[in-house]
Every structure is written in structure tokens, then in C-alpha cells.
Amino acid sequence: MATYQRIVLAKPADGIPSADNFQLDEQEIPAIGDGEVLVRNFLASVDPGMRSILSGTDSYSAALKSGEVISSASIGVVEQSNNPKFNIGDVVNGAFGWSQYGLSNGRGLLKLTDTRLPYSCNIGILGIPGLTAFFGLERIAKLQDNETVLVTSAAGTVGATAGQLAKAKGCHVTGIAGSDEKCAWLRDVCGFDEVINYKAVSDLDEAISNACPNGIDVLFDNVGTAMIDRVIPKMKMGGRIVVSGQVADYNKAPADRPGLKNTSFFISNRLRMEGLVVFDDFREFGRAKEDLTQRIVNGQLQYREEIIQGIENMPSAFIGLFTGESFGRRLVQIGELPA
Amino acid sequence: MATYQRIVLAKPADGIPSADNFQLDEQEIPAIGDGEVLVRNFLASVDPGMRSILSGTDSYSAALKSGEVISSASIGVVEQSNNPKFNIGDVVNGAFGWSQYGLSNGRGLLKLTDTRLPYSCNIGILGIPGLTAFFGLERIAKLQDNETVLVTSAAGTVGATAGQLAKAKGCHVTGIAGSDEKCAWLRDVCGFDEVINYKAVSDLDEAISNACPNGIDVLFDNVGTAMIDRVIPKMKMGGRIVVSGQVADYNKAPADRPGLKNTSFFISNRLRMEGLVVFDDFREFGRAKEDLTQRIVNGQLQYREEIIQGIENMPSAFIGLFTGESFGRRLVQIGELPA
């Protein structure tokens, strides 16, 4: 009997996840029913935002229960099909999680026919991270030409994409990242105006003020409350804070977070802070993906991917997101690429 | 030589203001120049938000310096005029501060010709407090019919007006206030659906959840970070937080404030938090005042005023705003009413 591997939640995580929160198990490859397709997945993503469903309490997605497959975006190839919309050999973008195989009735499964970019982009810069950057700037920040933008966790795909899209609108863009290598890439390859290695500066407040001496119109934040609170006093009148991600807070209980204290600036400087989950924009995904694809093809939008090998390495790949070791979109190859 | 009294900042305030931050002084009534009017003020306001200009650091208004008149809205009567737009006896709304007399070139001076309501309303429910309620709901909250609204510091003019305007849109409105008397007025006179005396309940979280069992669409907050943080987890998907005032925070340095920690809900529940200073809406003031006036005249909008007598009592009237002793719009009569 043919089997496949998947990774399930062993027990809910408290604080920074560790290997014992996860368990690799082996399952029989299921038989397909009427209207179904069997997908063999070869790429799956690790995302900091997934941390929220591992605590056992509901967030924007329902919390995972022990024994359930860890959720993620995935790319696979159709191996069997009882569904007229899908043929054997079709490459599809699904959400099968950390699992080498999955069954689907076809709903939510997207056939990938555009070959201008590698398949991996569909769960990277054309996937949730790139779309979050796109709609975070467009719908939440309502970014205007020539504004001043600060992006945190800037070397991640969300941040790097947001910064480059802002540059394309003539904005002055500063990125904060955690290594000289990341900063060099942001400045030299992505064209950021200013970069700050927060691990290397003695005074981050001063570094931000030096980079943005006239204040900040848009903070595109992927870090969390401490970063937002630090930047609030530097926001210009009418400034917007896009709450895109909170990598520094995901592993902390609310009571242990530093807390946003500079709220009086919300009144004095008419600030707006708003969070997004990009699934809300799904009707507009086509337009955004085409825009991003054209920019990449034209050499106007850069991205980085790290492809880690082996489903057994998914937990460590995920845990590493919280230590700053990752650089660019981190994906895991969990099966052979299609021919 | 005729003189008048005014109150100036004696020294910047640190923490809750006290009598020694203020000083009553006596000035000569000035002679008017070309194009000027001399106004004898008979009503002036005390506002919690004025606390921000008393600390010696700039906020949405520049900080006051020692020796400067305390800013406020005022109502007065023109005693002398070299300005063709104003006649002796005209009643005018100005911003002369805590001062029995003031000179003006006419700019920013509004002649009060609508006598449907008492003059005092022009610096109360038709002034900054009522307008803040109006535009906070309309422009910031973008309030929809039949939503669930929670108003804090609800017995103040901002809160009570916001709650009643929300009721007029069919919303379910809960008010939080600090005495049974205030709560009774909100429920029985203003028509709030639910009221909570925060000083009398053993568990405010539970009381809010009981009043709004299906969650909250709009938090109209006049209190500050601790209140906002408490309510965030009860906000519905797409909820809006109007940062209207921060009476509990004005007297605290940012580092001493409790801090907003539940920021993850901004992502999971797509929350938006935005502050306002209603001066931004000045082009729309006429429309808003007419709307509020008609509601008052028609008996659909209730308000309360406390008129305290004597300019020498302005500091204590102001300080009392932070102890919860005030109930309704607090104004001070600093001179004789016009005949």
C-alpha cells in the first residue's frame, strides 16, 4: 500500500514553537471519490502568521487541534482526477498544508497555467506575502505618490515587495532588517532609499529619525507593538499604520507584550492603524497577480526565495522564521518537482 | 482705567493639574485698532482635551507657555467695533480662552444669529463636543444602520451625543459612565439600550460582554488605552475604534500608560483605529450644526449643561473633569449675560 508523509500538530505551542509541537506521520494515499482529484504536493510554505493557529485558541483561522495537519499554501501536481476541470499532470496551487498528498473536490484549487514565473512564486511573491504587500499599500495605506514609507521586517517577501511597490510610486522608502546582508540586498537590489540593520545600530529611534527626517506617512509593519509604538511619534499628520504581521508578538501572550502607549498621537496627528488579512481581497487577486508578474518580468520587482529540502525539515524551517535566520520567502520542497 | 480678569498658565502641569498651575490676573481693557472688535466674553469652556497643551510640549495645538491665557472656546458680546461685519451688541462665538475680554480682527469670530437654542449650546452640543460626536461617527467610524456601538465616558457631551446619533441610526448602543445618576440619564432620557456604571460593577469585562453579547462594531472611546485594550477582543470583524478623547491618559506620561497589547486582533478581526481632531471637518460644520439643532428642537437629542459661576472657579472646574465629578457639558459663566 503506497503511503505519504505529513506533519501534524503534536500539541499546542506556548511561546516559541519547538520540534515537539510537531509530529511527522505516515498515511495511506487515499482513493479518490466522485468529482475528486488527488494532488501530490511538491512545495509547501512556512509563514510566521501560522503561529496564531498553533496556540489552541481561535484567531483569524480556527485553531488547529492536536493531530491535525499544519495548514499552509502548497503547490502540487494532479495525479488522479475524477473532476472534468482537472487533468492528470495539471500543476495546482492549493492549501493542503504540510502534507505530500491531498484530496480535493476542486474548490479552492487553482490551476497554474501561467509559466512566465517559477511555480514557487505562486505561494511567494504572487501568493499571500506579495498580495499582502499589494493590498496593504493600496487598500489599507491608500498610498499616495511621493510619500515617506517605513517598512519593517523588510527583507521578508511582504516587506521587500511593499517597499519596491512604494518605490514605484515615487515614495521615499526605508527598510529595517536584521543583517547587513539583508540591508545590502534591500538597498542595492531592491532600490530602498535607506536601510537600517536594527541589530547593528546603537539607537534605533535615532536611526529611524535620520532615515526619515521629515516624518513618516506610512508604517508598513510586520514586527509588532514595540515597533509600532516606537514609530508612532515619528508619523506625519494623517499617517497610516498597516498592521500586516507581528513576528515579534506571535510567540507572546498579550499580557507579555510591550504595549502601545503613544496612543495620544492618534488624536494629535490623526493617525489611522488598520490590520488586514488579504483573503478579503480575493476578488482582486487576478489584477494584483498580473501587476506583480509584469513587474517581475520587466525586472522592476525583485524577490528572494529559500527552498529547504525535505518535509521532515518543515518544523525547523518554521521555527527559524522567529530567529531571523530566514532571508526571503522560505518554502520547503516536500516532493519531486514535476517533469 | 477699566480692567478685566483672565487666567493664565502659571507653570506647566505634570500629572493631574492643580490650582498652582493657574493664575488669575488683571489686565487693562485694550483700545481697539482699525478693523478690530472688542468682545466681552460671558461664557468659556473647560475641556479635558485642553490638558494636552498644559504640559509644555506641543500636541495638536502648540503648548502654552507660562503667562499665556488658557485656551478655550468662548461666547461673548461685541462692546466696540471698528469692523463693518460686527455691530455693538452682536453675540459671537470665539476662542478667547479664559478671559473676560478679547480683541479680534474678526477672523474666526462667528456671529450667533440662530436663536433656536441657548447661546451656550454653541460651545457645547453645537461646538467641538457635539461636532466630534457627529464627525467621529460619520467620517471616522462610517457608522452603518443597526450596528452595535459602545460609547465610553458616555455622560459627557461627546459621548451622549454620539450614543444618541447612533440610536437614531437604529444601532444598539451601550454607554459606560461613572455614576448611577449618569447611567439613569443615559438610559431613561437619552434612550441608550444598555448602561454600565464602571464604578459599581465587579467585572467590567463581563458587564460589557453582557451588554453586547454579539460583539461591538464601533467603540467610540473618550477614555484611553486601558479601555480600548479591554474592548478590542470584543470587537466584531471589521470593527472601528474612534479615538475621540483620552481622559484617563491625559495626565499620564506615555511610559506610565497601561498600553494597548491586544494588537493581534487588528489583523485577525480587521480592526481599524483612528483618531480625529474635528477642526479638520470645519467645511462641514454648518451641515452638522443644522442637523444637531433640528434634532434638539424636535426633542430627539438631549443634552446637559453645568454652568459654573465665576472666572476664578475655572481652574477647579477644569480639574474636576478628571475626577468624574462633572455631568454634561461644563461651562463657566465669566461675565454677565447680554440683555
XYZ file of C-alpha atoms in Angstrom:
678
model
C 0.000 0.000 0.000
C 1.502 3.352 -1.051
C 1.957 5.870 1.713
C 2.904 9.527 2.103
C 4.200 11.765 4.860
C 2.627 14.743 6.535
C 3.234 16.830 9.633
C 0.552 17.267 12.262
C 0.270 19.303 15.437
C 1.539 17.143 18.306
C 0.491 19.632 20.972
C -0.399 23.333 21.013
C 2.572 25.681 21.261
C 3.233 28.017 24.156
C 5.862 30.665 23.391
C 8.332 29.953 20.601
C 7.339 26.671 18.944
C 9.761 23.768 19.270
C 10.206 20.447 17.498
C 7.967 18.639 19.978
C 4.946 20.665 18.894
C 5.080 18.784 15.593
C 4.917 15.158 14.554
C 5.704 13.528 11.236
C 3.311 10.731 10.410
C 2.700 8.345 7.573
C -0.659 7.870 5.899
C -2.039 5.718 3.133
C -2.572 7.539 -0.120
C -6.368 7.761 -0.286
C -8.608 6.586 -3.121
C -10.424 9.370 -4.934
C -14.211 9.683 -4.965
C -16.638 11.182 -7.460
C -15.586 14.631 -8.628
C -12.359 14.480 -6.677
C -8.717 14.959 -7.568
C -5.656 13.523 -5.854
C -2.810 16.028 -5.641
C 0.815 15.166 -4.987
C 2.290 18.281 -3.362
C 5.881 19.240 -4.000
C 6.148 22.654 -2.344
C 4.678 23.925 0.908
C 5.146 27.218 2.729
C 6.118 28.215 6.248
C 4.648 31.534 7.401
C 5.108 33.442 10.660
C 1.373 34.196 10.693
C 0.639 30.488 11.011
C 1.893 30.739 14.566
C -1.515 32.059 15.575
C -3.315 28.794 14.822
C -0.873 26.691 16.838
C -1.816 28.013 20.280
C -5.062 26.160 20.625
C -7.147 29.365 20.580
C -9.032 30.678 17.563
C -7.658 33.620 15.590
C -8.400 34.666 12.004
C -8.339 30.984 11.251
C -9.732 28.419 13.643
C -7.075 26.970 15.930
C -5.595 23.632 14.930
C -6.289 20.659 17.136
C -3.674 18.103 18.018
C -3.411 15.529 15.231
C -4.471 17.941 12.501
C -2.193 18.704 9.549
C -0.378 22.042 9.821
C -2.048 24.468 7.412
C -0.133 26.150 4.622
C -0.220 27.046 0.975
C 1.062 24.337 -1.337
C 1.877 23.588 -4.958
C 1.281 20.123 -6.365
C 0.550 18.083 -9.419
C -2.688 16.244 -10.158
C -2.001 12.511 -10.064
C -5.561 11.223 -10.402
C -8.718 13.039 -11.388
C -12.443 12.332 -11.361
C -13.065 16.016 -11.955
C -13.511 17.259 -15.531
C -11.868 20.575 -14.663
C -8.539 18.959 -13.816
C -6.327 16.661 -15.856
C -3.548 14.398 -14.705
C -0.350 16.430 -14.781
C -2.005 19.779 -14.056
C 0.019 21.832 -11.598
C -2.197 23.345 -8.939
C -1.978 25.814 -6.087
C -3.876 24.552 -3.074
C -3.883 24.742 0.697
C -3.114 21.145 1.559
C -0.729 22.089 4.349
C 2.407 20.244 5.317
C 1.365 17.116 3.508
C 2.731 15.276 0.497
C -0.734 14.311 -0.739
C -4.220 15.724 -0.569
C -7.711 15.059 -1.878
C -9.897 17.871 -3.152
C -13.265 18.314 -4.846
C -11.605 21.086 -6.825
C -12.928 24.022 -4.794
C -10.180 26.452 -3.919
C -7.760 24.659 -6.194
C -6.133 26.957 -8.728
C -4.680 25.527 -11.937
C -1.347 27.185 -12.703
C -1.165 27.843 -16.433
C 0.939 30.991 -16.456
C 4.523 29.860 -16.890
C 6.192 33.259 -17.008
C 7.460 32.699 -13.465
C 8.506 29.605 -11.490
C 5.703 27.700 -9.786
C 7.149 28.625 -6.390
C 6.203 32.279 -6.940
C 2.555 31.333 -6.619
C 2.999 30.734 -2.902
C 5.539 33.528 -2.552
C 5.556 36.872 -4.218
C 2.356 36.068 -6.155
C 0.853 34.405 -3.093
C -0.220 35.693 0.291
C 3.019 37.615 1.027
C 3.078 39.565 -2.232
C -0.672 40.123 -2.175
C -0.482 41.368 1.420
C 2.097 43.919 0.343
C -0.028 44.935 -2.653
C -3.358 45.345 -0.854
C -1.777 46.593 2.343
C -0.447 49.567 0.399
C -3.441 50.010 -1.882
C -6.489 49.306 0.289
C -5.199 49.923 3.818
C -2.486 52.572 3.467
C -4.079 54.181 0.400
C -0.522 55.060 -0.511
C -0.035 58.271 -2.462
C 2.822 59.192 -4.779
C 5.976 60.542 -3.163
C 5.077 59.725 0.429
C 7.557 58.566 3.046
C 7.276 54.878 3.883
C 8.920 52.787 6.581
C 8.847 49.009 6.170
C 9.790 46.661 8.991
C 10.965 43.087 8.608
C 11.796 44.490 5.208
C 13.813 41.588 3.811
C 10.841 39.242 4.046
C 8.721 38.901 0.940
C 5.915 41.062 2.335
C 8.288 43.840 3.328
C 10.546 43.762 0.291
C 7.568 43.751 -2.058
C 5.835 46.576 -0.183
C 8.992 48.661 -0.282
C 9.523 48.154 -4.002
C 5.885 48.898 -4.852
C 6.193 52.090 -2.833
C 9.391 52.998 -4.686
C 7.481 52.527 -7.945
C 5.119 55.272 -6.732
C 7.999 57.637 -6.164
C 7.974 57.203 -2.409
C 10.953 57.583 -0.102
C 11.358 54.087 1.334
C 13.280 52.971 4.401
C 13.601 49.326 5.358
C 14.505 47.829 8.715
C 16.060 44.353 8.660
C 18.296 42.213 10.842
C 21.582 41.768 8.999
C 23.994 43.697 6.830
C 23.447 41.171 4.058
C 19.696 41.780 4.088
C 20.211 45.537 4.196
C 22.618 45.425 1.272
C 20.106 43.458 -0.793
C 17.313 45.896 0.033
C 19.436 48.892 -0.887
C 21.430 47.584 -3.839
C 18.990 45.174 -5.454
C 15.558 46.380 -4.360
C 16.382 50.091 -4.511
C 15.346 51.097 -0.998
C 16.471 54.636 -0.215
C 17.559 53.889 3.321
C 18.193 50.686 5.235
C 18.669 50.083 8.943
C 20.174 46.946 10.452
C 18.379 47.043 13.772
C 20.870 44.615 15.258
C 23.799 46.866 14.420
C 22.590 50.360 15.341
C 23.113 51.664 18.850
C 19.940 53.755 18.811
C 17.138 52.560 16.562
C 14.983 55.635 17.271
C 17.749 57.902 16.105
C 18.437 55.734 13.061
C 14.779 55.937 12.010
C 14.719 59.695 12.554
C 17.893 60.094 10.497
C 16.455 57.996 7.687
C 13.116 59.841 7.714
C 13.948 63.325 8.987
C 10.608 64.787 7.874
C 8.457 62.069 9.399
C 6.674 59.011 8.076
C 3.400 58.816 6.163
C 3.045 55.048 6.131
C 4.432 52.440 8.508
C 4.096 49.025 6.943
C 4.695 46.877 9.994
C 5.442 43.191 10.120
C 7.033 43.197 13.586
C 4.585 44.139 16.329
C 3.576 46.507 19.109
C 7.014 47.593 20.299
C 7.995 48.633 16.786
C 4.705 50.419 16.142
C 4.918 52.280 19.447
C 8.448 53.382 18.627
C 7.445 54.750 15.238
C 4.141 56.449 16.187
C 5.768 59.674 17.437
C 7.556 59.972 14.082
C 4.380 59.663 11.999
C 3.253 62.669 9.998
C -0.191 64.210 10.231
C -2.647 61.749 8.673
C -0.178 58.868 8.875
C -1.289 55.279 8.387
C -0.053 52.172 10.147
C -0.606 48.940 8.247
C -0.713 46.051 10.713
C 0.500 43.390 8.334
C 2.227 40.958 10.666
C 3.574 40.712 14.186
C 6.508 38.346 14.124
C 7.845 39.680 17.433
C 4.495 39.207 19.172
C 3.169 35.925 17.845
C 5.012 33.936 20.485
C 3.991 36.166 23.382
C 0.793 36.126 25.374
C -0.916 39.545 25.140
C -0.055 40.346 28.758
C 3.646 39.875 27.984
C 3.677 42.230 25.008
C 5.235 45.638 25.435
C 2.035 47.502 24.585
C 1.253 50.532 22.530
C 1.417 53.612 24.735
C 1.739 56.504 22.327
C -1.951 56.490 21.525
C -2.356 60.234 22.085
C -0.705 60.748 18.693
C -3.735 59.067 17.134
C -5.655 62.206 18.035
C -2.989 64.867 17.677
C -1.687 63.574 14.335
C -4.917 61.995 13.050
C -3.313 58.580 12.728
C -5.049 55.503 11.436
C -3.987 51.962 12.298
C -5.601 49.080 10.483
C -4.951 45.390 10.108
C -5.542 43.223 7.098
C -5.999 39.627 6.148
C -5.536 39.571 2.428
C -8.150 36.869 1.798
C -10.661 39.720 1.985
C -9.279 40.972 -1.332
C -9.638 37.695 -3.217
C -11.864 39.176 -5.898
C -8.971 41.429 -6.867
C -6.239 38.791 -6.749
C -6.121 38.416 -10.530
C -5.414 42.080 -11.100
C -2.754 42.144 -8.385
C -1.004 38.994 -9.611
C -0.845 40.327 -13.152
C 0.589 43.607 -11.901
C 3.233 41.830 -9.821
C 4.083 39.358 -12.595
C 4.640 42.126 -15.126
C 6.881 43.994 -12.740
C 8.950 40.860 -12.110
C 9.178 40.007 -15.802
C 10.226 43.582 -16.554
C 12.923 43.442 -13.894
C 11.242 46.104 -11.752
C 10.428 43.856 -8.812
C 12.957 41.618 -7.099
C 12.310 38.689 -4.816
C 14.284 36.056 -2.987
C 13.369 32.501 -2.172
C 14.963 29.958 0.120
C 13.901 26.440 -0.777
C 14.612 23.985 2.024
C 14.606 20.285 1.165
C 12.503 17.614 2.841
C 9.184 17.529 4.632
C 10.956 16.410 7.801
C 12.642 19.841 7.899
C 9.408 21.829 7.858
C 9.235 22.342 11.648
C 12.791 23.688 11.871
C 12.220 25.822 8.776
C 9.162 27.294 10.514
C 10.833 27.802 13.894
C 13.710 29.578 12.156
C 11.321 32.296 10.987
C 11.279 33.652 14.532
C 15.047 33.808 14.955
C 15.636 35.981 11.891
C 17.661 33.299 10.130
C 15.427 33.256 7.057
C 16.085 35.669 4.195
C 13.351 35.946 1.591
C 10.412 33.665 1.060
C 11.012 30.355 2.810
C 9.449 27.320 1.148
C 10.030 23.634 1.632
C 10.281 21.127 -1.178
C 8.373 18.116 0.066
C 8.371 16.027 -3.128
C 9.829 15.766 -6.597
C 9.202 18.625 -8.983
C 7.022 17.674 -11.955
C 8.855 16.822 -15.135
C -8.840 102.649 33.933
C -11.233 99.733 33.336
C -9.779 96.296 33.863
C -10.801 92.669 33.306
C -9.739 89.302 34.634
C -8.191 86.355 32.855
C -6.468 83.126 33.812
C -3.005 82.312 32.573
C -0.719 79.318 32.869
C 1.426 79.805 35.967
C 3.616 76.781 35.243
C 3.278 73.687 33.050
C 1.366 70.806 34.625
C 2.846 67.427 35.435
C 0.220 64.783 36.183
C -3.214 65.945 37.301
C -3.290 69.743 37.124
C -3.678 71.619 40.389
C -4.602 75.163 41.345
C -0.981 76.310 41.305
C -0.706 75.651 37.576
C -3.045 78.585 37.054
C -3.001 82.255 37.936
C -5.735 84.856 37.838
C -4.520 88.228 36.687
C -5.968 91.596 35.938
C -5.431 93.479 32.690
C -6.472 96.798 31.274
C -9.245 96.581 28.731
C -7.415 97.371 25.485
C -8.280 100.037 22.959
C -9.399 98.716 19.596
C -7.493 99.352 16.391
C -8.573 99.577 12.757
C -10.850 96.724 11.738
C -10.933 95.307 15.234
C -13.707 94.403 17.619
C -13.620 94.282 21.398
C -15.525 91.325 22.793
C -16.724 90.973 26.359
C -16.885 87.225 26.974
C -19.544 85.810 29.251
C -19.102 82.038 28.790
C -15.951 79.952 28.445
C -15.459 76.211 28.263
C -13.327 73.701 30.138
C -12.360 70.631 28.093
C -10.364 67.534 29.080
C -8.520 67.700 25.754
C -7.030 71.046 26.771
C -4.866 69.127 29.194
C -2.516 68.352 26.318
C -1.436 71.958 25.854
C -0.636 72.461 29.542
C 2.373 70.137 29.714
C 4.811 72.406 27.944
C 5.175 70.049 24.951
C 3.427 70.514 21.617
C 0.418 68.384 20.722
C -2.348 69.035 18.182
C -2.151 72.578 19.387
C 1.116 74.231 20.299
C 1.891 74.019 24.009
C 1.036 77.033 26.129
C 3.882 78.947 27.701
C 3.762 80.273 31.237
C 1.932 83.586 31.308
C -0.278 82.796 28.318
C -4.064 82.761 28.611
C -5.568 79.267 28.856
C -7.186 78.467 25.513
C -10.862 77.637 25.208
C -13.979 78.309 23.252
C -15.949 81.340 24.404
C -19.150 83.242 23.843
C -19.208 87.000 24.158
C -20.854 90.199 23.097
C -19.319 92.891 20.901
C -18.775 96.005 23.002
C -16.882 98.113 20.497
C -16.412 97.652 16.786
C -14.238 99.111 14.049
C -15.197 96.219 11.804
C -18.164 96.649 9.449
C -19.065 92.967 9.809
C -19.790 93.286 13.524
C -22.107 95.627 15.371
C -22.139 96.531 19.032
C -24.372 94.004 20.770
C -23.654 91.138 18.393
C -23.193 87.877 20.236
C -20.171 85.979 18.950
C -18.516 82.610 19.343
C -14.769 82.962 19.571
C -11.742 81.331 21.069
C -10.639 83.982 23.526
C -9.841 81.474 26.250
C -10.305 82.006 29.951
C -10.533 85.745 29.601
C -13.299 88.263 30.187
C -12.252 90.404 27.249
C -10.582 89.905 23.923
C -9.623 91.813 20.801
C -10.139 90.342 17.349
C -9.798 91.387 13.719
C -12.924 89.325 13.109
C -11.216 86.236 11.721
C -12.524 83.076 13.354
C -15.260 85.031 15.068
C -18.724 83.609 14.390
C -21.784 85.824 14.806
C -24.558 83.889 16.525
C -27.836 84.731 14.825
C -29.695 81.463 15.255
C -31.706 81.802 18.435
C -33.460 78.448 18.381
C -31.120 77.248 21.119
C -29.381 78.961 24.054
C -26.059 80.636 23.252
C -24.287 78.138 25.482
C -25.039 75.335 23.027
C -22.617 76.882 20.580
C -19.696 75.845 22.735
C -21.383 72.625 23.834
C -23.505 70.309 21.804
C -23.182 72.533 18.705
C -19.494 73.150 19.439
C -16.462 70.912 19.467
C -18.038 68.160 21.637
C -21.172 67.711 19.535
C -19.237 68.050 16.280
C -16.694 65.482 17.456
C -19.532 63.046 18.074
C -21.062 63.827 14.684
C -17.912 63.506 12.566
C -16.436 60.749 14.701
C -19.409 58.585 13.774
C -19.762 59.791 10.195
C -16.215 60.249 8.912
C -14.165 58.013 11.212
C -16.491 55.165 12.220
C -18.502 55.327 8.984
C -21.357 54.090 11.129
C -23.932 51.902 9.421
C -27.546 51.343 10.402
C -28.225 48.776 13.107
C -24.636 48.284 14.226
C -23.561 47.698 17.811
C -21.896 50.708 19.403
C -20.089 51.104 22.716
C -19.530 54.651 23.998
C -17.208 55.405 26.895
C -17.349 58.457 29.115
C -20.875 58.381 27.799
C -22.438 61.036 30.009
C -20.141 63.697 28.628
C -21.452 65.738 25.724
C -19.299 63.902 23.173
C -20.392 60.500 24.419
C -24.058 61.253 24.997
C -24.380 62.884 21.583
C -22.560 60.039 19.835
C -24.794 57.490 21.514
C -27.997 59.298 20.585
C -26.916 59.813 16.974
C -26.137 56.105 16.790
C -29.583 55.292 18.259
C -31.118 57.438 15.515
C -29.477 55.082 13.010
C -31.095 52.082 14.652
C -27.907 50.984 16.395
C -27.710 49.047 19.632
C -25.961 51.482 21.970
C -24.244 50.801 25.272
C -22.807 53.593 27.394
C -20.223 53.387 30.153
C -20.305 56.125 32.783
C -19.256 56.657 36.379
C -22.417 57.042 38.445
C -25.905 55.619 38.720
C -27.301 59.093 38.107
C -25.404 59.401 34.829
C -26.433 55.914 33.802
C -30.082 56.608 34.564
C -29.984 59.763 32.438
C -28.360 57.903 29.538
C -30.926 55.131 29.674
C -34.090 56.997 30.577
C -33.566 60.341 28.872
C -31.118 59.629 26.051
C -32.521 56.210 25.176
C -29.315 54.163 25.424
C -30.084 50.432 25.253
C -27.613 49.441 27.940
C -25.669 51.380 30.532
C -22.776 50.329 32.735
C -21.642 52.183 35.853
C -17.981 51.185 35.749
C -17.549 52.180 39.381
C -20.320 49.837 40.513
C -19.708 46.650 38.524
C -17.426 43.978 39.904
C -16.254 42.862 36.471
C -16.309 45.459 33.720
C -15.279 42.938 31.035
C -18.219 40.754 31.889
C -20.564 43.732 32.026
C -19.519 44.816 28.526
C -19.901 41.278 27.208
C -23.355 41.016 28.748
C -24.411 44.332 27.235
C -23.018 43.444 23.794
C -23.224 39.656 23.618
C -22.671 39.563 19.838
C -19.682 41.859 19.824
C -19.098 45.506 19.039
C -18.870 47.197 15.646
C -17.841 50.629 16.849
C -16.053 51.681 20.016
C -16.377 55.430 20.450
C -13.728 55.978 23.078
C -13.182 59.038 25.218
C -11.214 57.286 27.967
C -7.878 55.906 26.761
C -5.614 52.940 26.173
C -6.727 50.709 29.042
C -10.340 50.956 27.931
C -9.520 50.379 24.273
C -7.365 47.361 25.101
C -10.168 45.910 27.181
C -12.700 46.264 24.390
C -10.559 45.141 21.423
C -11.139 41.410 21.989
C -14.899 42.063 21.912
C -14.827 43.887 18.571
C -16.544 42.283 15.612
C -14.869 41.617 12.285
C -14.270 44.969 10.608
C -14.760 46.887 13.853
C -13.748 50.523 14.174
C -12.263 52.302 17.165
C -12.773 56.055 17.210
C -10.054 57.665 19.312
C -12.037 60.693 20.356
C -10.514 61.520 23.735
C -8.297 60.043 26.400
C -9.392 61.490 29.708
C -7.705 58.690 31.653
C -4.391 59.185 29.859
C -4.026 62.937 29.537
C -2.408 63.222 32.935
C -0.004 60.322 32.444
C 3.337 60.300 30.682
C 3.280 57.759 27.825
C 5.589 55.403 29.729
C 3.092 55.273 32.604
C 0.105 54.371 30.437
C -1.145 50.808 30.535
C -0.555 50.224 26.829
C -2.502 48.538 24.112
C -1.499 44.879 23.950
C -4.282 43.188 22.051
C -2.962 44.358 18.715
C -3.157 40.911 17.134
C -6.911 41.433 16.829
C -6.187 44.239 14.387
C -5.144 41.538 11.947
C -7.469 38.709 12.894
C -10.579 40.890 13.067
C -9.558 43.530 10.524
C -9.878 46.325 13.037
C -9.297 49.965 12.332
C -8.362 52.551 14.954
C -8.325 56.191 14.034
C -8.137 59.469 15.871
C -9.790 62.726 14.996
C -9.497 66.399 15.669
C -12.762 67.832 14.491
C -11.271 71.084 13.185
C -10.414 69.044 10.077
C -14.139 68.932 9.293
C -14.741 72.679 9.525
C -16.082 72.925 5.982
C -18.934 70.649 7.038
C -19.698 72.326 10.371
C -22.763 74.140 9.028
C -24.433 70.946 7.890
C -23.654 69.206 11.172
C -24.874 72.087 13.338
C -28.135 72.273 11.439
C -28.634 68.534 11.819
C -27.952 68.673 15.563
C -30.114 71.779 16.058
C -33.097 70.195 14.351
C -32.769 67.061 16.436
C -32.652 69.125 19.628
C -35.593 71.302 18.592
C -37.572 68.181 17.697
C -36.797 66.628 21.065
C -34.773 63.810 19.547
C -31.431 64.815 21.019
C -30.887 65.541 24.690
C -28.025 67.386 26.310
C -26.976 68.536 29.741
C -25.030 71.582 30.774
C -23.444 72.558 34.062
C -22.818 76.277 34.242
C -20.352 77.170 36.971
C -20.214 80.776 38.096
C -17.132 82.980 38.168
C -13.880 83.125 36.273
C -11.986 82.437 39.490
C -13.582 78.960 39.515
C -12.343 77.962 36.078
C -9.273 76.038 37.331
C -11.284 73.925 39.763
C -13.992 73.394 37.130
C -11.280 72.113 34.787
C -9.527 69.935 37.364
C -12.880 68.373 38.272
C -13.168 66.973 34.741
C -10.561 64.388 35.653
C -12.266 63.208 38.833
C -15.567 62.361 37.166
C -17.480 64.989 39.144
C -18.770 66.749 36.034
C -22.003 65.624 34.398
C -22.729 67.028 30.952
C -21.072 69.938 29.259
C -19.230 72.040 31.813
C -19.069 75.752 31.075
C -18.153 78.701 33.230
C -20.011 81.978 33.261
C -17.311 84.617 33.437
C -19.436 87.712 32.930
C -22.978 88.993 32.765
C -25.242 87.557 30.087
C -26.290 90.089 27.447
C -29.671 91.691 27.968
